[in-house]
Coordinates of C-alpha atoms in Angstrom, one line a residue:
Chain A
M1 CA -33.2 -45.2 -243.7
T2 CA -33.6 -48.3 -241.6
T3 CA -33.8 -51.8 -243.1
V4 CA -37.4 -52.0 -242.1
S5 CA -38.4 -48.8 -244.0
H6 CA -36.3 -49.9 -246.9
A7 CA -38.3 -53.1 -247.2
A8 CA -41.5 -51.2 -246.7
Q9 CA -40.6 -48.7 -249.4
A10 CA -40.1 -51.5 -251.9
E11 CA -43.5 -53.0 -251.0
I12 CA -45.2 -49.7 -251.1
I13 CA -43.9 -49.0 -254.6
E14 CA -45.2 -52.4 -255.6
L15 CA -48.6 -51.5 -254.2
L16 CA -48.5 -48.1 -256.0
K17 CA -48.0 -50.0 -259.3
E18 CA -50.9 -52.3 -258.5
V19 CA -53.4 -49.5 -258.0
K20 CA -52.0 -47.5 -260.9
P21 CA -50.9 -49.9 -263.6
G22 CA -49.9 -47.0 -265.8
I23 CA -46.8 -46.3 -263.7
A24 CA -45.5 -49.9 -263.8
D25 CA -42.5 -49.0 -266.0
Q26 CA -41.7 -45.8 -264.2
A27 CA -38.7 -45.4 -261.9
I28 CA -40.3 -44.3 -258.6
E29 CA -38.3 -42.2 -256.2
P30 CA -39.0 -41.5 -252.5
G31 CA -39.4 -37.8 -253.3
H32 CA -42.1 -38.3 -255.9
S33 CA -45.5 -37.0 -255.0
V34 CA -47.9 -39.9 -255.5
V35 CA -50.5 -37.3 -256.6
E36 CA -48.6 -34.7 -258.6
D37 CA -45.8 -36.9 -260.0
L38 CA -47.5 -40.3 -260.2
G39 CA -51.0 -39.2 -260.9
L40 CA -53.0 -41.1 -258.3
D41 CA -56.5 -39.7 -257.6
S42 CA -58.6 -40.1 -254.5
L43 CA -60.0 -43.5 -255.5
D44 CA -56.4 -44.8 -256.1
L45 CA -55.4 -43.4 -252.7
L46 CA -58.4 -45.1 -251.0
Q47 CA -57.4 -48.4 -252.7
L48 CA -53.8 -47.9 -251.8
A49 CA -54.5 -47.2 -248.1
R50 CA -56.7 -50.3 -247.8
R51 CA -53.9 -52.5 -249.4
I52 CA -51.3 -51.0 -247.1
N53 CA -53.5 -51.8 -244.1
R54 CA -53.9 -55.4 -245.2
R55 CA -50.2 -55.8 -246.2
F56 CA -48.7 -54.2 -243.0
G57 CA -51.5 -54.8 -240.5
I58 CA -51.7 -51.1 -239.7
E59 CA -54.4 -48.5 -239.8
F60 CA -53.3 -45.9 -242.4
D61 CA -55.2 -42.7 -241.6
L62 CA -55.7 -41.2 -245.0
D63 CA -57.5 -38.1 -243.7
Q64 CA -54.6 -37.2 -241.4
W65 CA -52.0 -37.9 -244.0
N66 CA -53.9 -35.7 -246.5
A67 CA -54.2 -33.0 -243.8
E68 CA -50.4 -32.9 -243.6
A69 CA -49.9 -32.7 -247.4
D70 CA -48.5 -29.2 -247.2
E71 CA -45.5 -30.6 -245.4
H72 CA -44.9 -33.9 -247.2
H73 CA -46.5 -33.2 -250.6
R74 CA -47.9 -36.7 -250.5
S75 CA -44.4 -38.1 -251.2
V76 CA -43.7 -41.8 -251.4
A77 CA -41.4 -41.3 -248.4
S78 CA -44.2 -39.9 -246.4
I79 CA -46.2 -43.1 -246.9
V80 CA -43.1 -45.1 -246.0
A81 CA -42.8 -43.0 -242.8
V82 CA -46.4 -43.7 -241.8
V83 CA -46.0 -47.4 -242.4
A84 CA -42.7 -47.5 -240.5
A85 CA -44.3 -45.6 -237.6
G86 CA -47.3 -48.0 -237.6
D87 CA -44.9 -51.0 -237.6
R88 CA -43.1 -49.7 -234.5
A89 CA -46.4 -48.9 -232.7
Chain B
M1 CA -68.7 -82.1 -271.7
I2 CA -67.6 -78.8 -270.3
V3 CA -68.7 -78.1 -266.8
P4 CA -66.8 -75.1 -265.5
E5 CA -67.1 -74.0 -261.9
P6 CA -69.2 -70.9 -262.1
A7 CA -67.6 -67.8 -260.6
E8 CA -70.9 -66.9 -259.2
A9 CA -70.7 -69.9 -256.8
T10 CA -68.5 -67.8 -254.6
R11 CA -70.0 -64.4 -255.1
V12 CA -72.0 -62.3 -252.7
A13 CA -74.9 -60.1 -253.8
V14 CA -76.9 -57.5 -252.0
V15 CA -80.4 -56.7 -253.3
T16 CA -82.2 -53.8 -251.8
G17 CA -86.0 -54.0 -251.8
G18 CA -85.4 -57.7 -252.2
S19 CA -88.5 -59.0 -250.5
R20 CA -91.1 -58.2 -253.2
G21 CA -91.6 -57.5 -256.8
I22 CA -88.5 -57.1 -259.1
G23 CA -86.2 -57.4 -256.1
A24 CA -87.6 -60.8 -255.1
A25 CA -87.3 -62.1 -258.7
V26 CA -83.7 -60.8 -258.9
S27 CA -82.9 -62.5 -255.5
Y28 CA -84.3 -65.9 -256.8
R29 CA -82.4 -65.5 -260.0
L30 CA -79.0 -64.5 -258.5
A31 CA -79.4 -67.3 -256.0
A32 CA -80.1 -69.8 -258.8
D33 CA -76.8 -68.6 -260.4
G34 CA -75.0 -69.5 -257.2
H35 CA -74.7 -66.2 -255.5
T36 CA -75.2 -65.9 -251.7
V37 CA -78.0 -63.3 -251.7
H38 CA -78.4 -60.7 -249.0
L39 CA -81.9 -59.3 -249.3
V40 CA -82.6 -55.9 -247.8
C41 CA -86.1 -54.6 -246.9
R42 CA -87.4 -51.8 -244.7
S43 CA -90.8 -53.1 -243.7
A44 CA -91.8 -56.2 -245.6
L45 CA -90.0 -58.6 -243.3
D46 CA -92.6 -61.4 -243.7
A47 CA -92.3 -61.3 -247.4
G48 CA -88.5 -61.2 -247.1
R49 CA -88.6 -64.3 -244.9
R50 CA -90.7 -66.1 -247.5
V51 CA -88.2 -65.3 -250.2
V52 CA -85.3 -66.5 -248.1
K53 CA -87.1 -69.7 -247.2
E54 CA -87.9 -70.5 -250.9
I55 CA -84.3 -69.8 -251.9
E56 CA -83.1 -72.1 -249.2
A57 CA -85.6 -74.8 -250.1
A58 CA -84.2 -74.7 -253.6
G59 CA -80.7 -75.2 -252.3
G60 CA -79.5 -71.6 -252.4
R61 CA -78.2 -69.3 -249.8
A62 CA -80.0 -66.1 -248.7
V63 CA -79.9 -63.8 -245.7
L64 CA -82.5 -61.2 -244.8
H65 CA -81.6 -57.7 -243.4
Q66 CA -83.8 -54.9 -242.2
A67 CA -82.6 -51.5 -243.2
D68 CA -83.8 -48.2 -244.6
I69 CA -81.5 -47.5 -247.5
G70 CA -82.2 -43.8 -247.2
D71 CA -80.6 -43.8 -243.8
E72 CA -76.9 -43.4 -243.8
A73 CA -76.3 -45.3 -240.5
D74 CA -78.5 -48.2 -241.6
V75 CA -76.7 -48.5 -244.9
E76 CA -73.2 -48.4 -243.2
G77 CA -74.3 -51.0 -240.7
L78 CA -75.8 -53.2 -243.4
V79 CA -72.7 -53.3 -245.5
E80 CA -70.5 -53.9 -242.4
R81 CA -72.6 -56.9 -241.5
V82 CA -72.5 -58.4 -244.9
T83 CA -68.8 -57.9 -245.4
A84 CA -68.0 -59.1 -241.9
Q85 CA -70.1 -62.3 -242.5
E86 CA -68.9 -63.0 -246.1
G87 CA -65.6 -61.3 -246.3
A88 CA -66.7 -60.1 -249.7
L89 CA -69.4 -58.2 -251.6
H90 CA -69.5 -58.5 -255.3
V91 CA -72.9 -57.5 -256.6
L92 CA -75.1 -54.6 -255.5
V93 CA -78.6 -54.3 -257.0
N94 CA -80.1 -50.9 -256.1
N95 CA -83.8 -51.9 -256.5
A96 CA -85.6 -50.4 -253.5
A97 CA -87.8 -47.6 -254.5
V98 CA -91.1 -45.8 -253.6
I99 CA -93.8 -44.2 -255.7
D100 CA -95.7 -41.3 -254.3
D101 CA -97.3 -39.7 -257.3
Q102 CA -98.9 -36.3 -257.1
L103 CA -99.2 -33.3 -259.4
L104 CA -96.3 -31.0 -258.7
A105 CA -98.4 -28.0 -257.9
V106 CA -99.7 -29.8 -254.8
T107 CA -96.6 -31.8 -253.9
R108 CA -95.4 -31.1 -250.3
T109 CA -91.7 -30.7 -249.9
D110 CA -91.4 -33.5 -247.4
R111 CA -93.1 -36.0 -249.8
W112 CA -90.8 -34.9 -252.7
E113 CA -87.8 -35.3 -250.4
N114 CA -88.9 -38.8 -249.2
V115 CA -89.1 -40.1 -252.8
L116 CA -85.6 -38.6 -253.7
R117 CA -84.1 -40.0 -250.5
T118 CA -85.2 -43.5 -251.1
N119 CA -84.8 -43.6 -254.9
L120 CA -81.7 -41.6 -255.4
T121 CA -79.9 -40.8 -252.1
G122 CA -80.3 -44.5 -251.2
P123 CA -78.3 -45.8 -254.2
F124 CA -75.7 -43.2 -253.5
L125 CA -75.3 -44.3 -249.9
T126 CA -75.2 -48.1 -250.8
S127 CA -72.8 -47.6 -253.7
R128 CA -70.5 -45.5 -251.5
A129 CA -70.6 -48.1 -248.8
V130 CA -69.7 -51.1 -251.0
L131 CA -67.0 -49.4 -253.0
P132 CA -64.1 -50.0 -250.6
T133 CA -64.8 -53.7 -250.7
M134 CA -65.2 -53.8 -254.5
L135 CA -61.9 -51.8 -254.8
D136 CA -60.2 -54.4 -252.6
Q137 CA -61.5 -57.1 -254.9
G138 CA -60.8 -55.2 -258.1
W139 CA -64.2 -56.6 -259.2
G140 CA -67.7 -55.4 -258.6
R141 CA -71.1 -55.0 -260.2
I142 CA -73.5 -52.2 -259.3
I143 CA -76.9 -52.5 -261.1
N144 CA -79.4 -49.7 -260.6
I145 CA -83.1 -50.1 -261.3
S146 CA -84.6 -47.1 -263.0
S147 CA -87.9 -46.8 -264.8
N148 CA -89.3 -45.7 -268.2
S149 CA -90.8 -42.8 -266.2
A150 CA -87.4 -41.2 -266.3
R151 CA -88.0 -40.6 -270.1
T152 CA -91.8 -40.8 -270.5
P153 CA -93.3 -39.7 -267.2
G154 CA -97.0 -39.5 -266.7
P155 CA -98.6 -36.6 -264.9
G156 CA -97.9 -36.7 -261.2
Q157 CA -94.6 -38.4 -261.6
S158 CA -92.3 -35.4 -261.2
A159 CA -90.6 -36.7 -258.0
Y160 CA -90.5 -40.3 -259.2
A161 CA -89.2 -39.4 -262.7
A162 CA -86.7 -36.9 -261.3
S163 CA -85.4 -39.6 -258.9
K164 CA -85.0 -42.1 -261.7
G165 CA -83.5 -39.7 -264.1
G166 CA -81.0 -38.8 -261.4
L167 CA -80.3 -42.5 -260.8
E168 CA -79.5 -43.0 -264.5
A169 CA -77.1 -40.0 -264.4
L170 CA -75.6 -41.4 -261.3
T171 CA -75.0 -44.7 -263.1
R172 CA -73.0 -42.9 -265.8
A173 CA -71.1 -40.7 -263.4
L174 CA -70.0 -43.5 -261.2
A175 CA -69.2 -45.7 -264.2
V176 CA -66.7 -43.0 -265.3
E177 CA -65.0 -43.0 -261.8
V178 CA -64.7 -46.7 -261.1
G179 CA -64.5 -48.4 -264.5
R180 CA -60.7 -48.7 -264.4
K181 CA -61.0 -50.5 -261.1
G182 CA -62.9 -53.5 -262.5
I183 CA -66.3 -52.2 -261.3
R184 CA -69.2 -52.1 -263.7
V185 CA -72.1 -49.8 -263.1
N186 CA -75.2 -50.2 -265.2
C187 CA -78.9 -49.6 -265.1
V188 CA -82.1 -51.4 -266.1
A189 CA -85.2 -49.3 -266.8
P190 CA -88.3 -51.4 -266.7
G191 CA -91.6 -50.3 -268.2
K192 CA -94.8 -51.1 -266.5
V193 CA -94.2 -54.1 -264.3
R194 CA -96.9 -55.5 -262.0
T195 CA -95.7 -55.4 -258.4
E196 CA -97.1 -54.3 -255.1
M197 CA -95.4 -50.9 -255.6
T198 CA -97.2 -50.3 -258.9
A199 CA -100.5 -51.8 -257.9
A200 CA -102.2 -48.5 -257.2
V201 CA -100.9 -47.0 -260.5
A202 CA -101.9 -50.1 -262.4
D203 CA -105.4 -49.8 -261.1
Q204 CA -105.6 -46.2 -262.2
L205 CA -104.2 -46.9 -265.7
G206 CA -106.5 -49.9 -266.3
P207 CA -106.0 -52.3 -269.2
D208 CA -103.7 -51.7 -272.1
S209 CA -104.7 -50.0 -275.3
D210 CA -101.4 -50.3 -277.1
G211 CA -101.2 -54.1 -277.2
T212 CA -98.2 -54.4 -274.8
R213 CA -98.8 -56.5 -271.7
W214 CA -97.9 -55.5 -268.2
G215 CA -94.5 -57.0 -267.4
L216 CA -93.8 -59.5 -264.7
P217 CA -90.8 -59.2 -262.3
E218 CA -89.3 -62.3 -264.1
D219 CA -89.3 -60.3 -267.3
I220 CA -86.7 -58.0 -265.8
S221 CA -84.6 -60.2 -263.5
G222 CA -82.8 -62.1 -266.3
L223 CA -81.0 -59.0 -267.7
I224 CA -80.1 -57.9 -264.2
A225 CA -78.5 -61.3 -263.5
F226 CA -76.6 -61.2 -266.8
L227 CA -75.2 -57.7 -265.9
A228 CA -73.9 -59.3 -262.7
R229 CA -71.8 -61.9 -264.6
D230 CA -68.2 -61.8 -265.9
E231 CA -69.6 -61.9 -269.4
A232 CA -70.9 -58.3 -268.9
D233 CA -67.4 -57.0 -268.3
Y234 CA -67.5 -54.8 -271.5
I235 CA -70.9 -53.2 -270.6
Q236 CA -70.5 -50.0 -268.7
G237 CA -72.5 -47.0 -267.7
Q238 CA -75.5 -48.0 -269.8
T239 CA -79.3 -47.9 -269.1
F240 CA -81.3 -50.7 -270.7
T241 CA -85.0 -50.3 -271.3
V242 CA -87.0 -53.5 -270.7
D243 CA -90.6 -52.7 -271.5
G244 CA -92.0 -55.2 -274.0
G245 CA -91.4 -52.7 -276.8
R246 CA -93.6 -49.9 -275.5
M247 CA -91.0 -47.2 -275.8
V248 CA -90.5 -47.8 -279.5
M249 CA -94.2 -47.9 -280.5
R250 CA -95.9 -45.1 -282.3
S251 CA -98.9 -43.5 -280.8
P252 CA -102.1 -45.0 -282.3
G253 CA -103.1 -41.7 -284.2
R254 CA -99.9 -41.7 -286.1
R255 CA -100.0 -45.3 -287.4
S256 CA -99.4 -45.5 -291.2
R257 CA -102.0 -47.2 -293.3

């Protein structure tokens, strides 16, 4: 993992805890599914995507990310990957 | 002396059907509380301009928009304009409505659908459009305007009553979804209020026999303004009847001696 995505991961975990205060004390791993393991619903995801866009200045395509859920199981790492790709773009 | 800066001084409100009747009274009232008020109307632009002028003359801020709230593209455009201009949208008052009373047996489908589209689909479209901004803020107020007709409809009110009953159910359903995000969704159900929309009905019904007077828009706007405030934070998913007591009165024949 690059330094950039390492920093992004820490920030994304921070944003996850903002939109879902119930997981504030939980140890969050890159492999955790934000839906199945962390319990985010579609409203949380919409809020998260908009906060990611503002924080990183990217355009998080929630629909596309959802469409690829079979591959990445909506893991924390998959969000980090989108942000890292967006940062490079 | 305690003079706190009111939070409302920086808040942005959208009032649909804001040019006349209850909507105009709510617009004045929210502006008086410090909100920047964006009034929306479909056709009564002259009336809307008068409301804006009066609010501005009183030192408030108001902006007029033309949009059909039953039209998805209109609603999306409206909310985009408001959020682009203000960078925020705190309060949505879903007030715009139409009455087209007819006995069900002779109600044409297109007229049924027109009532449902404005009175129920409209609030769905506006609520959906404002939610992303309210989620960003972690604060929002959606106030729907229903009617006593949802519970005690008169003959000919099937479309109107169904639309308002649906709106009250929508209020509860949306409240369940967004409450944990700091968004409050409530509903005010006026009784008979004298406005241009009810003028035709008022003439048919004639004067009162039960001792309650016809309400004025200003009888309704105070509660709506309260529900928009921080103080209303613990009120969620409710419908409030404001009808001068008509709903709780017994019918004359059953009065005890």
